[in-house]
Every structure is written in structure tokens, then in C-alpha cells.
XYZ file of C-alpha atoms in Angstrom:
419
model
C 11.887 81.503 254.827
C 13.901 84.079 252.886
C 16.118 81.329 251.485
C 13.111 79.223 250.486
C 11.439 82.230 248.847
C 14.649 83.087 247.024
C 14.965 79.524 245.731
C 11.336 79.506 244.562
C 11.772 82.812 242.740
C 14.985 81.554 241.148
C 13.270 78.352 240.017
C 10.364 80.328 238.585
C 12.775 82.615 236.767
C 14.596 79.628 235.287
C 11.310 78.107 234.151
C 10.295 81.407 232.589
C 13.599 81.701 230.769
C 13.312 78.118 229.581
C 9.722 78.689 228.435
C 10.862 81.651 226.342
C 13.536 79.612 224.546
C 12.588 77.668 221.471
C 14.588 74.939 219.736
C 14.266 73.829 216.122
C 13.155 70.283 217.058
C 10.384 71.661 219.259
C 9.260 73.869 216.385
C 9.211 70.802 214.113
C 7.178 68.719 216.561
C 4.567 71.332 217.455
C 4.102 72.336 213.823
C 3.580 68.722 212.770
C 1.161 68.042 215.650
C -0.976 71.069 214.817
C -0.847 70.886 211.025
C -4.428 70.270 209.732
C -3.253 67.352 207.587
C -2.515 65.337 210.754
C -6.292 64.891 211.239
C -6.353 62.770 208.082
C -4.599 59.940 209.924
C -7.630 59.271 212.118
C -9.935 59.335 209.086
C -7.709 56.824 207.297
C -7.695 54.574 210.363
C -11.493 54.676 210.702
C -12.036 53.989 206.997
C -9.723 50.962 207.108
C -11.424 49.681 210.256
C -14.875 49.872 208.663
C -13.648 48.183 205.454
C -11.943 45.303 207.291
C -14.982 44.841 209.541
C -17.233 44.589 206.480
C -14.892 42.054 204.867
C -14.935 39.937 208.043
C -18.686 39.612 207.705
C -18.108 37.580 204.544
C -17.740 34.475 206.745
C -21.027 35.086 208.554
C -24.075 33.044 207.475
C -25.798 34.662 204.503
C -29.595 34.695 204.470
C -31.909 35.381 201.541
C -35.671 35.210 201.039
C -37.432 34.868 197.682
C -40.844 34.008 196.321
C -42.638 33.500 193.044
C -46.090 32.806 191.651
C -46.308 31.324 188.159
C -48.838 30.073 185.681
C -47.821 27.622 182.970
C -49.690 26.493 179.893
C -48.920 22.824 180.341
C -48.093 20.505 183.228
C -46.773 16.975 183.433
C -49.461 14.298 183.312
C -49.318 10.525 183.735
C -51.319 9.227 180.762
C -50.739 5.518 181.472
C -53.592 4.188 183.624
C -52.548 2.433 186.799
C -55.221 0.191 188.362
C -56.352 1.496 191.732
C -54.209 4.587 191.479
C -55.428 8.060 190.540
C -52.519 10.428 189.817
C -53.772 13.960 189.848
C -51.754 16.349 187.623
C -50.267 19.408 189.323
C -52.041 22.729 188.996
C -50.997 25.115 186.285
C -50.743 27.918 188.861
C -47.829 27.311 191.209
C -46.529 29.191 194.263
C -43.259 29.094 196.128
C -41.590 30.965 199.016
C -37.920 30.081 199.646
C -35.523 30.863 202.494
C -31.863 30.217 201.707
C -29.074 30.114 204.319
C -25.459 29.583 203.238
C -22.218 29.436 205.212
C -18.967 30.057 203.366
C -16.305 27.517 204.345
C -13.642 28.230 201.711
C -13.321 31.321 199.501
C -9.909 30.703 197.964
C -8.322 33.257 200.296
C -10.125 36.281 198.793
C -11.238 37.826 202.080
C -7.815 37.371 203.650
C -6.102 39.065 200.709
C -8.683 41.878 200.627
C -8.052 42.530 204.337
C -4.323 42.567 203.682
C -4.792 45.051 200.835
C -6.890 47.325 203.040
C -4.159 47.320 205.686
C -1.444 47.973 203.111
C -3.524 50.765 201.628
C -3.798 52.331 205.093
C -0.015 52.141 205.476
C 0.489 53.778 202.073
C -1.968 56.604 202.811
C -0.449 57.224 206.237
C 3.013 57.335 204.687
C 1.759 59.821 202.103
C 0.696 62.018 205.031
C 4.211 61.632 206.474
C 5.683 62.793 203.160
C 3.512 65.919 203.195
C 4.352 66.601 206.838
C 8.051 66.275 206.080
C 7.747 69.066 203.517
C 6.625 71.245 206.418
C 10.186 71.049 207.772
C 11.465 73.184 204.904
C 9.038 75.992 205.761
C 9.909 75.820 209.451
C 13.623 75.954 208.541
C 13.071 79.148 206.551
C 11.154 80.841 209.370
C 13.475 79.692 212.161
C 16.699 80.637 210.361
C 15.132 83.875 209.174
C 14.584 84.899 212.802
C 18.146 83.905 213.717
C 19.468 85.982 210.808
C 17.514 89.037 211.973
C 18.806 88.531 215.533
C 22.390 88.626 214.243
C 21.552 91.739 212.240
C 20.249 93.432 215.378
C 23.442 92.560 217.250
C 25.487 94.087 214.457
C 23.437 97.295 214.571
C 24.282 97.572 218.284
C 27.995 97.347 217.438
C 27.646 100.074 214.803
C 25.814 102.288 217.289
C 28.622 101.805 219.794
C 31.172 102.993 217.208
C 28.955 105.942 216.282
C 28.495 106.961 219.921
C 32.270 106.864 220.442
C 32.698 109.089 217.378
C 29.961 111.449 218.577
C 31.589 111.827 221.980
C 34.945 112.688 220.456
C 33.610 115.092 217.830
C 31.330 116.695 220.412
C 34.374 117.436 222.576
C 36.106 118.956 219.565
C 33.079 121.119 218.769
C 32.950 122.335 222.375
C 36.647 123.210 222.149
C 36.104 125.005 218.845
C 38.388 122.759 216.805
C 35.649 121.033 214.716
C 32.541 122.053 212.851
C 29.126 121.116 214.214
C 28.243 119.674 210.771
C 30.684 116.855 211.473
C 28.764 116.074 214.643
C 25.438 116.226 212.826
C 26.653 113.728 210.234
C 27.303 111.145 212.949
C 24.046 111.887 214.769
C 22.097 111.513 211.536
C 23.752 108.149 210.944
C 22.862 107.123 214.506
C 19.201 107.920 213.816
C 19.458 105.929 210.613
C 20.609 102.916 212.637
C 17.592 103.374 214.929
C 15.365 103.190 211.832
C 17.170 100.044 210.817
C 16.368 98.515 214.215
C 12.675 99.330 213.718
C 12.681 97.602 210.325
C 14.506 94.528 211.610
C 12.259 94.149 214.669
C 9.155 94.532 212.520
C 10.398 91.815 210.133
C 11.282 89.603 213.091
C 7.795 90.005 214.559
C 6.292 88.958 211.235
C 8.427 85.800 211.161
C 7.541 84.991 214.794
C 3.812 85.489 214.104
C 3.892 83.099 211.152
C 5.848 80.542 213.183
C 3.223 80.882 215.946
C 0.487 80.018 213.436
C 2.275 76.872 212.322
C 2.918 75.801 215.922
C -0.559 76.863 217.109
C 1.163 78.422 220.081
C 1.383 82.067 221.060
C 5.049 83.031 220.999
C 6.241 86.206 222.728
C 7.670 88.841 220.429
C 11.043 88.616 222.178
C 11.221 84.795 221.988
C 14.821 83.614 222.006
C 15.711 80.861 219.568
C 18.296 78.217 220.325
C 20.829 78.132 217.546
C 20.699 74.610 216.070
C 23.878 72.607 215.816
C 24.020 70.759 212.516
C 25.574 67.317 212.616
C 28.692 66.690 210.575
C 27.681 66.181 206.964
C 28.883 62.967 205.375
C 28.735 62.297 201.669
C 28.164 58.604 202.326
C 25.232 59.112 204.710
C 22.237 56.939 203.914
C 19.074 58.624 202.659
C 16.189 58.037 205.085
C 13.426 60.110 203.523
C 9.761 59.147 204.139
C 9.288 58.953 200.355
C 11.398 55.784 200.298
C 9.136 54.143 202.860
C 6.149 55.247 200.773
C 7.599 53.478 197.727
C 8.147 50.374 199.871
C 4.527 50.307 201.097
C 3.270 50.831 197.543
C 5.377 47.864 196.394
C 3.781 45.712 199.098
C 0.346 46.933 198.004
C 1.034 45.823 194.425
C 2.186 42.449 195.782
C -1.109 42.100 197.636
C -3.069 42.855 194.468
C -1.042 40.199 192.647
C -2.002 37.567 195.251
C -5.664 38.633 195.114
C -5.823 37.725 191.420
C -4.827 34.131 192.248
C -7.354 33.974 195.087
C -10.221 35.064 192.837
C -9.554 32.191 190.437
C -9.640 29.459 193.083
C -12.739 27.298 193.808
C -15.218 28.271 196.516
C -17.221 26.012 198.803
C -20.070 26.635 201.232
C -22.718 24.836 203.250
C -26.344 25.656 202.482
C -29.848 25.034 203.752
C -32.884 25.913 201.684
C -36.416 25.707 203.046
C -39.730 26.752 201.589
C -43.473 26.550 201.387
C -45.432 26.208 198.190
C -47.475 24.206 195.762
C -46.234 21.790 194.716
C -43.498 20.945 197.210
C -40.627 18.626 196.451
C -43.138 15.898 195.725
C -44.524 16.925 192.328
C -47.178 14.256 192.470
C -48.716 15.857 195.543
C -50.745 18.818 194.316
C -51.010 20.559 197.701
C -49.288 23.347 199.630
C -46.505 21.866 201.705
C -43.271 22.683 203.571
C -39.975 21.389 202.217
C -36.209 21.815 202.591
C -32.877 20.757 201.112
C -29.383 20.984 202.564
C -25.844 20.122 201.490
C -22.538 21.449 200.225
C -22.296 23.888 197.356
C -19.169 23.970 195.186
C -18.370 26.721 192.705
C -15.393 27.318 190.431
C -15.623 30.179 187.961
C -13.119 29.793 185.130
C -13.944 33.146 183.540
C -11.158 34.886 185.459
C -8.558 32.666 183.847
C -9.064 34.530 180.570
C -7.957 37.861 182.085
C -5.574 36.647 184.806
C -2.435 36.886 182.672
C -3.106 40.448 181.501
C -4.107 41.583 184.990
C -0.757 40.390 186.342
C 1.046 42.135 183.489
C -0.679 45.398 184.428
C 0.537 45.021 188.013
C 4.060 44.273 186.731
C 3.944 47.471 184.642
C 2.803 49.445 187.691
C 5.741 47.966 189.592
C 8.151 49.137 186.871
C 6.582 52.606 186.962
C 7.071 52.692 190.726
C 10.722 51.640 190.310
C 11.266 54.481 187.831
C 9.688 56.998 190.216
C 11.941 55.765 193.012
C 15.002 55.983 190.764
C 14.126 59.546 189.734
C 13.583 60.525 193.368
C 16.974 59.143 194.423
C 18.684 60.881 191.497
C 17.105 64.238 192.371
C 17.860 63.785 196.063
C 21.512 62.929 195.446
C 21.768 65.917 193.111
C 20.425 68.182 195.852
C 22.891 66.686 198.340
C 25.804 67.359 195.969
C 24.668 70.954 195.504
C 24.304 71.511 199.252
C 27.710 69.968 199.911
C 29.319 72.301 197.365
C 27.467 75.220 198.956
C 28.801 74.247 202.389
C 32.392 74.127 201.112
C 31.995 77.500 199.390
C 30.491 79.191 202.453
C 33.243 77.844 204.736
C 35.832 79.460 202.476
C 33.879 82.738 202.344
C 33.557 82.839 206.139
C 37.316 82.407 206.521
C 37.822 85.291 204.096
C 35.163 87.405 205.863
C 36.987 87.067 209.175
C 40.262 88.197 207.618
C 38.539 91.205 206.050
C 36.897 92.116 209.358
C 40.247 91.979 211.177
C 41.688 94.403 208.649
C 38.639 96.667 208.770
C 38.801 96.809 212.588
C 42.408 97.942 212.398
C 41.526 100.641 209.850
C 38.552 101.790 211.931
C 40.575 101.920 215.161
C 43.182 104.001 213.372
C 40.464 106.331 212.100
C 39.214 106.800 215.684
C 42.582 108.201 216.691
C 42.732 110.309 213.548
C 39.232 111.659 214.222
C 40.169 112.557 217.802
C 43.279 114.399 216.566
C 41.331 116.190 213.852
C 43.260 114.549 211.018
C 40.087 113.227 209.306
C 36.479 114.375 209.156
C 33.391 112.672 210.524
C 32.529 111.521 206.996
C 35.901 109.774 206.730
C 35.343 108.048 210.056
C 31.794 107.118 209.083
C 33.060 105.556 205.863
C 35.356 103.224 207.825
C 32.586 102.351 210.293
C 30.255 101.469 207.413
C 32.994 99.463 205.698
C 33.428 97.341 208.836
C 29.653 97.064 209.128
C 29.394 95.739 205.572
C 32.147 93.221 206.256
C 30.347 92.024 209.394
C 27.028 91.893 207.528
C 28.693 89.703 204.931
C 30.004 87.395 207.667
C 26.572 87.186 209.326
C 24.921 86.397 206.012
C 27.431 83.682 205.163
C 27.248 82.146 208.657
C 23.460 81.896 208.528
C 23.621 80.598 204.958
C 26.101 77.961 206.105
C 23.822 76.886 208.950
C 20.904 76.769 206.555
C 22.892 74.704 204.041
C 23.917 72.242 206.778
C 20.344 71.913 208.051
C 19.052 71.577 204.484
C 21.585 68.808 203.925
C 20.260 66.939 206.973
C 16.657 67.578 205.888
C 17.315 66.280 202.369
C 18.890 63.159 203.885
C 15.834 62.637 206.064
C 17.660 62.982 209.385
């Protein structure tokens, strides 16, 4: 039972540790899922569904009802007498109620093209949402790497405090033996308190970053959340750009193509079946001056040539829109490649600076270690020792800054590529 309990506690501890670790991809996913703009996708889907459903009803039978009552000053009369036949002229007041039912059988492909345009429009709007969501990555990068930078700063403060405590111990022994002034000890203690203040500032800034990240993720993150340091993939100058903007341009091109086809469909002939029935006076027989039922049925053909006057210019407008879209795409690729070049140069620069930082730190450590021995032997004062400690601290701060900047540049490079 003890072994089982131990295993359960160990498993729970591992789950707890895992739950308190956060990776950059998880931050991306949760932020995107909880970003308010994501709700727009469902609205776009519903709107497209309603529009396509309404278009589909264009092939349902269409029903109309009309009526009229008229009075005319003259009616047709048969003035030639016919023996044995009395032709009564129709009344000057006439009445008619008509019911018309028509069934579209060919519309030139208009409804099909309109459905296609609605679907393409949905794709374009959804891709526009993807473009906006992708911009969210940049903000998450800033928050995530900001927290990592502060974590490295806190680690460096701990190293400085270790050096200060070593110096305090040695000077304190000298003061107790009467070979050093207490002011030397106070200088180091004051600097130690200053480092404690620095910790307070860094932790406060870190909490602010974590709180903002929690808002984006819509998830309560503990103040001491540990972030997994992302590993940037090797950057390649020849990597293909896979940004969502490119897919947006592609969907917009397809949408323009659909509009082009719709123009042709509108200028084609239409055909439908119809049935028209009514009740009135006179009916279809004008010689019968009585109220009567009547109907007609057949095929109705319609070809409107008015659209041919504007068809050419309408297609030219679409062609101009296509050229505008091509220019926008070209500008986007130029700007993106420019950003990639800048980030690549930044990466090369930071790699060189980091190499130099490490060499400086090695030298500063040697100087500081020598000053420790000198401080213990009373050759230098606490201020001299503190100067060397701070010099190493500055060198390490420079390394931390450049390392985080390098990671940020590498991640930015991947983000600009669309990876």
C-alpha cells in the first residue's frame, strides 16, 4: 500500500509540475481559441448558409396573385349583321383575378455562380480572420520572451548575491579581527539590499507579463509559472513563405474569377414553365360577356440583351481589381522578404555579440576571483571588490540580453515566414 501511495503521489506531483509548465505553442493555441475575433467564424458560416439556402429557392415554383378592375370608353363590336346570330358586345367594365405559377428550368447558370461566389466570399472572410489571428502571435511572442528575459535576470541577481555574500563573510571576519573598517562591510550589505530591491522590481514586472498573458489565454496562470524555452528551428534564407496573407490573396483571386463567370451567366437566355389561371369577365372568349374561369400554360423564354452593353466594361473592372490584387501581393512579398533579411542580419550580429560576451565574462570572472583573494588579504577595499562584481554583472546582463534578443529574432524569423 505504501508503494502504491508513493507512486500515486509521484504521479500527482509530475502532473502538477507539468501543469505549471507552459510552452510557446500552447500559448499560441489557447490565445487563438479564446480571442474574441474567433467568434466571427461562426457568424460568417451562418451568413453564408442562409445566403446559399435563399439562392437554392430560386429553382422552387414561383407563385403570384394579381387582380384588376377596369372601365374602358369603348369596346369591340361586330357591326356586320349575321342572320340568326346575336353577338353581344363585351361590357365596358371588366374584372380579372390571375394566379401565375412558374418553374425555372434554365437560368443561364446564375444561381450556380452566385452560390459559388457566396462560398468563395466565406473562404475569403475566414482567411481574413486567420490573418488577424496570426498577428496575435507577435503579441504572444513579446509577452512570452519578456517573461523568459525576466527569469534570466532573476537568475543573474542570485549569482550577484552569492558573490556579495562571499564578500560580506570575508570582510565581516576582517572587521571582527580588527583589520578592516565596518564601513567596508556596510557598503557590501547596502549593495545586497539593493539587489533585493531589484528582485522585487523584476518579480513585479514578471507578474504583470504573466497577468496579461493569462488574459489572452483566458486561463489563470500561477505567478510562478515556468515557461519552456522555445527552440527555434534553423533559419534558412531559401525557406518558402507560408503566411496566411498569401492564402487570402489566393481566395480573393478565386472570388474575382467567380464574379467574371457571373457576368457571362447573366447575359445568357432563361427558360421556365408557366401556368396561369384566372376568373373574370370576359374570360379568354371575348365574345362571351360573362364571368368565367380560364387558364393558359406553356414555356416562357426570355433573353435580355441589355447586359451586353455593359458586359465588356464590367469585365475590365474585374481585370483592374485583379491587377490591384497582384500589386498588393507583390508589395506584401517585398515587405516580408525585407523583414526576413533584416532579421537574418540581426541573428548574425547577435551570434557574434554573444561570442564576444562569453569572452568578456571569462575575463571578468578571472578579475573578480582575483579580487576575492585581494579582499581577503586586505589588499583592496570593499568598493574595489564591488566594482569588479558589478562589472561581471554587467557583462552577464549583456549576455542575457543578447541571448534573449537572439531567440526573439529567430522566433520572429519563423513567424514572418509563417511557420
